[in-house]
Coordinates of N, CA and C in Angstrom, one line a residue:
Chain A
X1 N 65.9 128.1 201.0 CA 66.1 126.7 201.6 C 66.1 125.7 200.4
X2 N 67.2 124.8 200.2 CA 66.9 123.7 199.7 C 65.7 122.7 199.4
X3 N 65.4 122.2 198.5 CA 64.2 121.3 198.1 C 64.5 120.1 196.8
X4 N 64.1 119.2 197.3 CA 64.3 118.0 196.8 C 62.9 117.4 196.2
X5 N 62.9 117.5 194.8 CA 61.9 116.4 194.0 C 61.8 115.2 193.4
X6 N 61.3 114.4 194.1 CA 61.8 112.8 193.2 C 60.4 112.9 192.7
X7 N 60.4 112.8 191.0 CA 59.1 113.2 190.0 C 58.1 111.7 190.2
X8 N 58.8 111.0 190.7 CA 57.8 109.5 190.8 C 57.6 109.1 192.1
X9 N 56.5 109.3 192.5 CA 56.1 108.4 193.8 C 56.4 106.5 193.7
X10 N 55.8 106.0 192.4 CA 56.4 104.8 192.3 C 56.8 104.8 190.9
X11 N 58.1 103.4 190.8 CA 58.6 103.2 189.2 C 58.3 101.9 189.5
X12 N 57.2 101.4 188.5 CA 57.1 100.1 187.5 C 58.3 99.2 187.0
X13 N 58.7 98.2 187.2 CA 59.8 97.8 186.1 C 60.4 96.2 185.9
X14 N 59.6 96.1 184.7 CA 60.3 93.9 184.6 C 61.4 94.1 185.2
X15 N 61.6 92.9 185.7 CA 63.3 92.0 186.0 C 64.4 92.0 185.3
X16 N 65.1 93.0 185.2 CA 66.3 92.5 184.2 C 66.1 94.0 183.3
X17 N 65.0 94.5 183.6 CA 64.9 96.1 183.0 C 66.1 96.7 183.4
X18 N 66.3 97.6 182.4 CA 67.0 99.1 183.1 C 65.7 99.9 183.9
X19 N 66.6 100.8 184.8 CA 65.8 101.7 185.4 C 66.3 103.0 185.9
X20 N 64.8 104.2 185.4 CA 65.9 105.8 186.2 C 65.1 106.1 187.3
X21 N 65.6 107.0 188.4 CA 64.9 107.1 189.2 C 65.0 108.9 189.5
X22 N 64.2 109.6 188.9 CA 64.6 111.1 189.2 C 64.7 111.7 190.2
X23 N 65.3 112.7 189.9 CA 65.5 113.6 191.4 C 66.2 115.0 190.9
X24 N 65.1 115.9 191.3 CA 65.9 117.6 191.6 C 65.7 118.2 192.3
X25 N 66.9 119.0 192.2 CA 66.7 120.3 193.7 C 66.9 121.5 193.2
X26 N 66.8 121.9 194.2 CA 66.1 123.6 193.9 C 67.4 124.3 194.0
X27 N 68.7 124.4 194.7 CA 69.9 125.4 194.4 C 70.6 124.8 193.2
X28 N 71.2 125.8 192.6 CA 72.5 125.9 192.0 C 73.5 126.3 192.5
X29 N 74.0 126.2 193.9 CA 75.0 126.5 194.8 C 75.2 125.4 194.6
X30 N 76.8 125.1 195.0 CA 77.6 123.9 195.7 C 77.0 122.9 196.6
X31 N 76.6 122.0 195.8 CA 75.8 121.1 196.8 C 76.4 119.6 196.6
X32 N 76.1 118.9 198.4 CA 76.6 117.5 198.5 C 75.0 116.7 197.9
X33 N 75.1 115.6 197.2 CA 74.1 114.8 197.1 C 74.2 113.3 196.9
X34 N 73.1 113.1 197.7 CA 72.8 111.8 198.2 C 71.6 110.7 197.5
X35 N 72.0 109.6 196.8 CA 70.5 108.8 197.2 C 70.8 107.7 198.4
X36 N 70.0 107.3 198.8 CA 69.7 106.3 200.1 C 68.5 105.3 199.3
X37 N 68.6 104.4 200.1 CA 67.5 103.1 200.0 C 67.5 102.4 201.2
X38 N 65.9 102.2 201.3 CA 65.3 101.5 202.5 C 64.6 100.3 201.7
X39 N 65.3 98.8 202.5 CA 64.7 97.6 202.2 C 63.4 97.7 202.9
X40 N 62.4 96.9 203.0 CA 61.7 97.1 203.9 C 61.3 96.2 205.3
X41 N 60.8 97.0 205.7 CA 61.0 97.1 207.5 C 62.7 97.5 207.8
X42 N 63.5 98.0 207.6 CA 64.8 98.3 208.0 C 65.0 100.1 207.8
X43 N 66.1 100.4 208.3 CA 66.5 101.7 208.1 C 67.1 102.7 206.9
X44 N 67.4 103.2 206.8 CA 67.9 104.0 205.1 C 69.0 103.4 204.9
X45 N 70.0 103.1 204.0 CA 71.1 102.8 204.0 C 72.1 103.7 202.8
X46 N 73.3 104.2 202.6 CA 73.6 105.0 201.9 C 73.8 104.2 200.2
X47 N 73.0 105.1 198.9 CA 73.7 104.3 197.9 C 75.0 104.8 197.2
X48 N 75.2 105.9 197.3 CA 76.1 106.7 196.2 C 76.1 107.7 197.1
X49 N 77.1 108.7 197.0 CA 76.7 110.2 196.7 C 78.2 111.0 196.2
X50 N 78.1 112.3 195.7 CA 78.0 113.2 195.0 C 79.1 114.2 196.0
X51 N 80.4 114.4 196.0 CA 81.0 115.3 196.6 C 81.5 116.4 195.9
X52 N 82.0 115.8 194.8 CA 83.0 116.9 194.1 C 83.4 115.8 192.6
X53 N 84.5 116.6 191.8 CA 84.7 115.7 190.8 C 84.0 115.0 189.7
X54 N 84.0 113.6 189.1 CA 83.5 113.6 188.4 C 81.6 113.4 188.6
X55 N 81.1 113.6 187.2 CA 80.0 113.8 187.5 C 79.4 112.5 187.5
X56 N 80.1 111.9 187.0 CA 78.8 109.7 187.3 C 80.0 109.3 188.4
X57 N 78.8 108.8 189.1 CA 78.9 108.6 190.5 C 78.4 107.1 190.5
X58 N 79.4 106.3 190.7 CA 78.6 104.9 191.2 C 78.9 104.3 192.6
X59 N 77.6 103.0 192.6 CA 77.5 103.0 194.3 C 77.4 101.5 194.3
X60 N 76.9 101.5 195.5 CA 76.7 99.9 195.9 C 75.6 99.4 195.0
X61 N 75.5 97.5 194.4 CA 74.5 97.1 193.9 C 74.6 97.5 192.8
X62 N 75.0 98.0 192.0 CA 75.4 98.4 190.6 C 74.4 99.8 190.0
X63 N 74.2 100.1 191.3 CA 73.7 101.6 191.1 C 74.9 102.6 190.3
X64 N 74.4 103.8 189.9 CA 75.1 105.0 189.5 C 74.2 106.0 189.2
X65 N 75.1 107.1 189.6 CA 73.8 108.7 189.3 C 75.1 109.5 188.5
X66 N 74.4 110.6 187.8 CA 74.9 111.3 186.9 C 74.5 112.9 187.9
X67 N 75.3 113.6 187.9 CA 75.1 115.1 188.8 C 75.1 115.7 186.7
X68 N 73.8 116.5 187.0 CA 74.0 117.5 186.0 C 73.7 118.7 187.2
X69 N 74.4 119.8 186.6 CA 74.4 121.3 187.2 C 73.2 122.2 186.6
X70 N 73.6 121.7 185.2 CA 72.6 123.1 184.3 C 71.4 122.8 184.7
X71 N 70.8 121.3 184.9 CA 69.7 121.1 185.3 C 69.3 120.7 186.4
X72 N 70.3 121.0 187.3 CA 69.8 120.6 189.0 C 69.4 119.3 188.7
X73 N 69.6 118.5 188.8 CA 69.2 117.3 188.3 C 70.5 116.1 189.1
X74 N 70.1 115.1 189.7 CA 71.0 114.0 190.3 C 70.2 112.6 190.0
X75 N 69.7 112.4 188.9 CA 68.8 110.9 188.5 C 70.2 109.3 189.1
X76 N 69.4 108.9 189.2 CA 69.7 107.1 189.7 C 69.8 106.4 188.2
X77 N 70.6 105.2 187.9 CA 70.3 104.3 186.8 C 70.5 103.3 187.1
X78 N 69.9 102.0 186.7 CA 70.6 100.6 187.4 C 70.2 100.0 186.0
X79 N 71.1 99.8 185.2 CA 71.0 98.8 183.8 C 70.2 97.6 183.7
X80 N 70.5 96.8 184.9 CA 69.5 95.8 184.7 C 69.2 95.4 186.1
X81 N 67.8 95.4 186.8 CA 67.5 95.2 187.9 C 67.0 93.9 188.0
X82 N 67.2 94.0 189.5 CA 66.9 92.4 190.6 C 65.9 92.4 191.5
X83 N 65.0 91.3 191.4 CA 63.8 91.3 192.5 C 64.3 92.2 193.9
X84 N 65.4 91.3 193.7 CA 65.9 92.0 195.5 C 66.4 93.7 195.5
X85 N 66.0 94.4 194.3 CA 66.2 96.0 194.5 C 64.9 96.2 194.7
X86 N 63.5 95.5 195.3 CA 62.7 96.4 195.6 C 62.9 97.1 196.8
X87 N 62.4 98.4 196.9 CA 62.8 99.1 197.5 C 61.9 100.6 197.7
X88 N 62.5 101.3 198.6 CA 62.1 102.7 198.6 C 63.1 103.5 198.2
X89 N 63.5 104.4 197.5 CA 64.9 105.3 197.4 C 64.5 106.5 197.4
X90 N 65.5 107.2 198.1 CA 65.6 108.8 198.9 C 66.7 109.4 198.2
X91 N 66.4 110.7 197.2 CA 67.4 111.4 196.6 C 67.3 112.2 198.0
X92 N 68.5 113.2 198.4 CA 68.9 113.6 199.5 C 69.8 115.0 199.0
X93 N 69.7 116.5 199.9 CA 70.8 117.4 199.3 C 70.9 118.0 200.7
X94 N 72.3 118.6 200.8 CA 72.8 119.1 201.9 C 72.4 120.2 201.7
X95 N 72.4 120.9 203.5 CA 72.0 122.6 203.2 C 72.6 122.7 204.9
X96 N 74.0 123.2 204.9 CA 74.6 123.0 205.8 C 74.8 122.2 206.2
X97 N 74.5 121.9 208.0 CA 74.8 120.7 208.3 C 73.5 119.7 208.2
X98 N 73.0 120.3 207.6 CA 71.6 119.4 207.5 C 71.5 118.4 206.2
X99 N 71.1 117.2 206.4 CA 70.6 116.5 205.0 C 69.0 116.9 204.7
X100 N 68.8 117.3 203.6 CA 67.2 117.3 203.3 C 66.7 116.3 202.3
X101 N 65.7 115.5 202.6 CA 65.6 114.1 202.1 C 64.4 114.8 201.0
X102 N 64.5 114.1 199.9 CA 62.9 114.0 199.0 C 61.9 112.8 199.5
X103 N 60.8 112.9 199.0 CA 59.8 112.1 199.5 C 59.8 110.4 199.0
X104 N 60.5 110.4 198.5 CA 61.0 109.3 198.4 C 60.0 108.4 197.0
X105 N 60.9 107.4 196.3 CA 60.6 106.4 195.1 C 60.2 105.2 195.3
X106 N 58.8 104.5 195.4 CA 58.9 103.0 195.2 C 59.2 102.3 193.7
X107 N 60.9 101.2 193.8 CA 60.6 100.5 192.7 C 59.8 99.1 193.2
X108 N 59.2 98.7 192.2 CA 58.3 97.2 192.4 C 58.6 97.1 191.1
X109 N 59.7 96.1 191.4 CA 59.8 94.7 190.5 C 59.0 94.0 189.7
X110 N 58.7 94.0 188.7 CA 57.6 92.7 188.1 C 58.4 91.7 187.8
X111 N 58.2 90.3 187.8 CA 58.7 89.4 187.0 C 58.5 88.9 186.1
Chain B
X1 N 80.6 96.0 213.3 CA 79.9 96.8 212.5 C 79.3 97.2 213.1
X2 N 79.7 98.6 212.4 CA 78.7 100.1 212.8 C 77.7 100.1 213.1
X3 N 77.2 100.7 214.2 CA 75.9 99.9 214.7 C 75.2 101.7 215.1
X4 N 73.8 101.4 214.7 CA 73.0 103.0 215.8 C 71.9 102.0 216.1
X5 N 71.3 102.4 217.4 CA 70.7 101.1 217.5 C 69.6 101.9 218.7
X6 N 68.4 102.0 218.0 CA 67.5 102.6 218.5 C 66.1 101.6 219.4
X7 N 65.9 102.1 220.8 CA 65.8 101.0 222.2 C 64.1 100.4 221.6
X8 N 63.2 100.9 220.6 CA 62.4 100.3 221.0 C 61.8 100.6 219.5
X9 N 61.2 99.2 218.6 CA 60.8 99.3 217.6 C 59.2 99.7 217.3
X10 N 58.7 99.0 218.0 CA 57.4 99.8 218.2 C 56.7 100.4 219.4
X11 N 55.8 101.1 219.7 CA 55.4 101.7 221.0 C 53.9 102.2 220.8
X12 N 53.2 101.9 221.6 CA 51.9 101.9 221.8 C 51.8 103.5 222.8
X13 N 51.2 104.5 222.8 CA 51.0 105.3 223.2 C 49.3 106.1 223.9
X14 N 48.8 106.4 224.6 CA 47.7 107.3 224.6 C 48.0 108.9 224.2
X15 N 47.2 109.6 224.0 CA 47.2 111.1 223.8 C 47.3 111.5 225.2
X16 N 48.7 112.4 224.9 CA 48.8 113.0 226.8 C 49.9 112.5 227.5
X17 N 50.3 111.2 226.8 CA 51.7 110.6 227.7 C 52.2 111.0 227.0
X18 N 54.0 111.4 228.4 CA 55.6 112.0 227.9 C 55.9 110.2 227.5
X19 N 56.6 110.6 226.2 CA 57.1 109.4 225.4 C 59.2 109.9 225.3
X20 N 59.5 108.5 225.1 CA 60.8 108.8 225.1 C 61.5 107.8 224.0
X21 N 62.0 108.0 223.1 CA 62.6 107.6 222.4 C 64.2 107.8 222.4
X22 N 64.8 106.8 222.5 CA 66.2 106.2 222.9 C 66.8 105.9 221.7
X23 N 68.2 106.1 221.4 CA 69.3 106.3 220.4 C 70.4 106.4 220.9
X24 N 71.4 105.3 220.6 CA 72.5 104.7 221.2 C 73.7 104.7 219.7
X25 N 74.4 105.2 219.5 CA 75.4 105.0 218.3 C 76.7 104.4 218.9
X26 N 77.5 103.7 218.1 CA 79.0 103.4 218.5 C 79.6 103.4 217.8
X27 N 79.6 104.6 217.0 CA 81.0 104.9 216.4 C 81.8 106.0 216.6
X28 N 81.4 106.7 217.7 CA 81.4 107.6 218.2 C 82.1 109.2 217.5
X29 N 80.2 108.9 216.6 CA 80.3 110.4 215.6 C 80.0 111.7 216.6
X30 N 80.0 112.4 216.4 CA 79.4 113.5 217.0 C 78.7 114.3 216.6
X31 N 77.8 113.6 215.4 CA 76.4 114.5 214.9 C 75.6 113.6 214.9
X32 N 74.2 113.9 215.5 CA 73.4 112.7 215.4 C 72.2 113.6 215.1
X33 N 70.7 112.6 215.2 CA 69.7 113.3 214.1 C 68.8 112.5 214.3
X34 N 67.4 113.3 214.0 CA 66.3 112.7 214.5 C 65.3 112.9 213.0
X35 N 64.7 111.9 212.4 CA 63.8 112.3 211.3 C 62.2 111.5 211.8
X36 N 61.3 112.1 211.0 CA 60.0 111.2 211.4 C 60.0 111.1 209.7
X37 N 59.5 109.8 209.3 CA 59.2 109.3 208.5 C 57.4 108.9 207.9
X38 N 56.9 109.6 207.2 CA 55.5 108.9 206.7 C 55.2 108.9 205.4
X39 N 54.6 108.4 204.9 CA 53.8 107.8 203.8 C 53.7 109.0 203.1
X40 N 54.5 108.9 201.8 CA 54.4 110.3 200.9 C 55.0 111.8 201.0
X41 N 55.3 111.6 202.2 CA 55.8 113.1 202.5 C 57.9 112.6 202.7
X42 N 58.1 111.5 203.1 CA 59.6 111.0 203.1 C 60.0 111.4 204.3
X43 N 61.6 111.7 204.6 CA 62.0 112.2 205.7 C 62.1 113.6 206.4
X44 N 61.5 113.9 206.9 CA 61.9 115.6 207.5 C 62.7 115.2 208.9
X45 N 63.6 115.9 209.3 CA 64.2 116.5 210.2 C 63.4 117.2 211.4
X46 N 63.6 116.7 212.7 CA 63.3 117.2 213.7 C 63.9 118.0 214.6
X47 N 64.7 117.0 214.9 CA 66.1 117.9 215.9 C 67.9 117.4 215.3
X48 N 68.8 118.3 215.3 CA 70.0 117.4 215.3 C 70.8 117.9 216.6
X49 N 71.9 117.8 216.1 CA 73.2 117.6 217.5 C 74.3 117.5 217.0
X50 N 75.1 118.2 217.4 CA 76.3 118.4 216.9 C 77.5 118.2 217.6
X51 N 76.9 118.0 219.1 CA 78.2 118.0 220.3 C 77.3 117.6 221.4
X52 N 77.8 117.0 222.8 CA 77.1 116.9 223.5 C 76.7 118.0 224.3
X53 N 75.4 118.0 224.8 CA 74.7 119.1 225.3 C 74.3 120.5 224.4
X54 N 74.6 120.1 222.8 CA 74.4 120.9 221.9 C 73.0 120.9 221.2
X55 N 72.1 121.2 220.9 CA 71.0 120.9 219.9 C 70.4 121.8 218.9
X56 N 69.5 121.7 217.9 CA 70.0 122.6 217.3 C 68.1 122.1 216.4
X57 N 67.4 122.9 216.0 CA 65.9 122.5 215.8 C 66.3 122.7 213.9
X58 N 65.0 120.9 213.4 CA 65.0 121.2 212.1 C 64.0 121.6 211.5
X59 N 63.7 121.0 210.9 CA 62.4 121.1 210.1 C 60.8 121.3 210.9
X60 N 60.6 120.8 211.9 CA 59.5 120.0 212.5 C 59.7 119.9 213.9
X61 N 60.2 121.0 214.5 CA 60.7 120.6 216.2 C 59.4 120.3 216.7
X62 N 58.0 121.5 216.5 CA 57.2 121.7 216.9 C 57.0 120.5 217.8
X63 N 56.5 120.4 219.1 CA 55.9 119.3 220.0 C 57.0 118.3 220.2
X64 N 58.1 118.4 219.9 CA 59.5 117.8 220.7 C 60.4 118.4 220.9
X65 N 61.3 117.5 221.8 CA 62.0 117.9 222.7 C 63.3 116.8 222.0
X66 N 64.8 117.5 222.5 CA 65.9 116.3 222.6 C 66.7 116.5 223.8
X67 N 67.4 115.2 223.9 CA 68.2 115.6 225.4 C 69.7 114.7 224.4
X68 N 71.1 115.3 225.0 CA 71.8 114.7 224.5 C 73.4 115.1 225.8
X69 N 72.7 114.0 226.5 CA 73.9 114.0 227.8 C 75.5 113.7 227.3
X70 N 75.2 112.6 226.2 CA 76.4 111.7 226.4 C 76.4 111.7 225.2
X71 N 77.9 111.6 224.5 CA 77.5 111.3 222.7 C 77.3 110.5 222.1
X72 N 77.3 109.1 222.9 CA 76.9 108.1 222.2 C 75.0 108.4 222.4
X73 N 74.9 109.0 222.9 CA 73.2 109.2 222.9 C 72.1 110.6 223.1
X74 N 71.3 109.9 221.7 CA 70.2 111.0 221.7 C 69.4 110.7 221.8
X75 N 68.1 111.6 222.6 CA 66.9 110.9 223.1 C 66.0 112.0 222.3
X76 N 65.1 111.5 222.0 CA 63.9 112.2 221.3 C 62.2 112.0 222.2
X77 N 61.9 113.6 222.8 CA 60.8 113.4 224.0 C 59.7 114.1 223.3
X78 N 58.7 113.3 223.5 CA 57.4 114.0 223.1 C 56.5 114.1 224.6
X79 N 56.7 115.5 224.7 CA 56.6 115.8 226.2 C 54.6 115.4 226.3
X80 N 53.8 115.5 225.5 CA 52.5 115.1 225.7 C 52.0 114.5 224.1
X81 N 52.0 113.5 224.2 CA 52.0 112.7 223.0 C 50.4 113.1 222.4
X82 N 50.2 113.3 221.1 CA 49.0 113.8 220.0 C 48.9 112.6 219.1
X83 N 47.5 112.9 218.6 CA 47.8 111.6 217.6 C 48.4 111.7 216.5
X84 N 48.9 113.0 215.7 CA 49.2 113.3 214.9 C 50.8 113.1 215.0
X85 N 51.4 112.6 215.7 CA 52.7 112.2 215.8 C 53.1 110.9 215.9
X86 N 52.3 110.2 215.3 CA 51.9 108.4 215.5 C 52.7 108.8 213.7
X87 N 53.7 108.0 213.7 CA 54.9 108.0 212.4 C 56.0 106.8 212.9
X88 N 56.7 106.9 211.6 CA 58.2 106.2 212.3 C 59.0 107.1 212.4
X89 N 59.9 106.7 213.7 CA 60.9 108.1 214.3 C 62.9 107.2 213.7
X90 N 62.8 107.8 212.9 CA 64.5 107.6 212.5 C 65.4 108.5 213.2
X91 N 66.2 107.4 213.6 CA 68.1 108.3 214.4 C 68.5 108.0 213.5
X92 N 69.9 109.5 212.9 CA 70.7 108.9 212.1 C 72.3 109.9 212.9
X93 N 73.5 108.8 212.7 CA 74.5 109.8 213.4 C 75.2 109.7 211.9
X94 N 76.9 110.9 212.2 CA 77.1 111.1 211.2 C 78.5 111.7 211.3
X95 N 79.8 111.4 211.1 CA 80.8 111.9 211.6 C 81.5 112.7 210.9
X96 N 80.5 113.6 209.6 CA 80.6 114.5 208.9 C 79.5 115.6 208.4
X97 N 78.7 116.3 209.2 CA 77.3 117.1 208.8 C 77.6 117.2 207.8
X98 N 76.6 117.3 206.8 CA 76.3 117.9 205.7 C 77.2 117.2 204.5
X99 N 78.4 116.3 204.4 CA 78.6 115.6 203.8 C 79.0 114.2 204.0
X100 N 79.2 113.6 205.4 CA 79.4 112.7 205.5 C 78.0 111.6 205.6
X101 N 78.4 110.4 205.3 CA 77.3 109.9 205.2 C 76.3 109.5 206.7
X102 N 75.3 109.7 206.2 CA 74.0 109.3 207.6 C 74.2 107.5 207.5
X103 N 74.4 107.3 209.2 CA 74.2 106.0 209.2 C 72.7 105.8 210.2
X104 N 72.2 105.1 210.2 CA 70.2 105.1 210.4 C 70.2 104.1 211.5
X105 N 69.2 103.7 212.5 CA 69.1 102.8 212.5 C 67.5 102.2 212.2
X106 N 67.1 101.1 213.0 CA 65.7 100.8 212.2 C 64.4 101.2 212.3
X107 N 64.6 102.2 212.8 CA 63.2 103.2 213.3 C 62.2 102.6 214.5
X108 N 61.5 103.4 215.0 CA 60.8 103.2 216.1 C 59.5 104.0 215.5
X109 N 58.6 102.5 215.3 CA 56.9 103.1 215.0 C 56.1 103.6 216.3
X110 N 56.0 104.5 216.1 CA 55.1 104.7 217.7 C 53.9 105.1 217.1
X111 N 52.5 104.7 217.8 CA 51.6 104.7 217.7 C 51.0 105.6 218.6
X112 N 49.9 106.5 218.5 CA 49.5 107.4 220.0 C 48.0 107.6 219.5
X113 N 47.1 106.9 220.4 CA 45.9 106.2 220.4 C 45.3 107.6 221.3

């Protein structure tokens, strides 16, 4: 079965920082992947994801993820962040018709 | 705009009541999906749906139930409510399993006292 690790429960990060947000999974099969972000009090909403092709992937908000294979690995980057990306973020990997979500990232913003 | 629009945001419960959670989509996907959401553990999967009158157990069926008459709607039953099921309950539909994107709506905190 599929498994999804996001290595940080929370990321730290000034205003205007860059920032990575990890995430691996456990196959090396052909896999769809996902990150999501929940503002708070609201629902998931999709940021990027990962079908086929090239391997940097960008999304809404000036997000982008990099798919490495050799390392199971689908990390988040956002060059320079905005109070308004705090958030929660959900790396995500298919296993059929199933999505399997990781336990999810708080960023908090410092200004 | 795409709307999944789940009937009740929060809900106050005792141990022992059938609870019913309501999920209404209109885009009319044909895979819909039930997650519970808590603190540190993220989303698991409950039940999903693939077709009407279809269902199909995920992660965590244990102590629920789904009903799914119509495709605009999936209901999520907790036939004798425990307290250990006091979470937020996420619908997500999806007009592609497994690759197309989950659209969510804003979850329903239920509480079971």
């Amino acid at each position: 079965a599929q498994s999804v690790t996001q290595l940080d429960s929370q990321v730290p990060v000034f205003e205007e920082a860059p920032v990575e947000l990890r995430c691996n999974y456990s196959s090396s099969v052909s896999v769809y992947l996902f990150w999501y972000v929940q503002y708070p009090n609201q629902g998931l909403q999709l940021l990027l994801k990962y079908l086929s092709g090239s391997t940097l992937v960008k999304g809404i908000n000036g997000f982008e993820a990099e798919f490495n294979k050799s390392q199971t690995s689908f990390h988040l980057r956002k060059p320079s962040v905005h109070i308004s990306d705090t958030a929660e973020y959900f790396c995500a990997v298919s296993e059929g018709d199933k999505i399997i979500f990781g336990k999810g990232t708080r960023l908090h913003i410092l200004p | 705009d795409v709307k999944v629009t789940q009937s009740s945001r929060y809900l106050v419960k005792r141990t022992g009541e059938k609870v019913f959670l309501e999920c209404v989509q209109d885009m009319d996907h044909e895979n819909m999906f039930w997650y519970r959401q808590d603190p540190g553990l993220g989303l698991r999967l409950i039940y999903f749906s693939y077709d009407v009158k279809m269902k199909e157990k995920g992660d965590i069926p244990e102590g629920y139930s789904v009903s799914r008459e119509k495709k605009e709607r999936f209901s999520l039953i907790l036939e004798s409510a425990s307290t250990n099921q006091t979470s937020m309950y996420l619908c997500a539909s999806s007009s592609q399993p497994g690759a197309g994107e989950l659209f969510f709506g804003e979850g329903s905190r239920l509480t079971v006292l």
